[in-house]
């Protein structure tokens, strides 16, 4: 059952990245924030076995890191 949760989380993350990658008007910092959130969400899902809290927490932390790296 956890495998399905991980696959679902990964599919959502990939879909989010694909959807947001079409935003050509985004600044470099915005793009880094979105990329960090996507990577963090996937990492959080994998590390916590697909839990929603882990996915959202990873996305939040990844977004902050991506934002700060692009300064």
C-alpha positions in Angstrom: 0.0 0.0 0.0 2.9 2.4 0.7 4.2 1.9 -2.8 0.9 3.2 -4.3 1.2 6.3 -2.0 4.7 6.9 -3.1 3.8 6.6 -6.8 0.8 8.9 -6.3 3.0 11.5 -4.6 5.7 11.2 -7.3 3.0 11.6 -10.0 1.6 14.7 -8.4 5.1 16.2 -8.0 5.9 15.5 -11.7 2.6 16.9 -12.8 3.2 20.1 -10.7 6.6 20.6 -12.2 5.3 20.0 -15.8 2.5 22.4 -15.2 4.6 25.2 -13.7 7.5 24.8 -16.1 5.5 26.5 -18.7 5.5 29.7 -16.8 8.0 31.6 -18.9 7.4 34.9 -17.1 8.8 33.6 -13.8 11.9 35.0 -12.4 15.0 32.9 -11.8 14.2 33.0 -8.0 10.6 31.9 -8.6 11.8 29.0 -10.8 14.3 27.9 -8.1 11.6 28.1 -5.4 9.2 25.9 -7.5 12.0 23.5 -8.4 13.1 23.2 -4.8 9.5 22.6 -3.7 9.1 19.8 -6.3 12.3 18.1 -5.4 11.6 18.5 -1.6 8.1 17.1 -2.0 9.4 14.0 -3.8 12.2 13.5 -1.3 9.8 13.9 1.6 7.4 11.4 0.1 10.2 8.9 -0.4 11.7 9.4 3.0 8.4 9.1 4.9 6.9 6.2 2.9 4.5 8.5 1.0 2.9 10.3 4.0 1.0 13.5 3.2 2.8 15.3 6.0 6.2 14.2 4.8 5.4 15.2 1.2 4.1 18.7 2.2 6.9 19.2 4.7 9.5 18.3 2.2 7.9 20.6 -0.4 7.9 23.5 2.1 11.5 23.0 3.1 12.6 22.5 -0.5 10.8 25.7 -1.6 12.6 27.7 1.1 16.0 26.3 0.2 15.4 26.9 -3.5 14.3 30.4 -2.8 17.4 31.2 -0.7 19.9 29.6 -3.1 18.6 31.8 -5.9 19.3 35.0 -4.0 
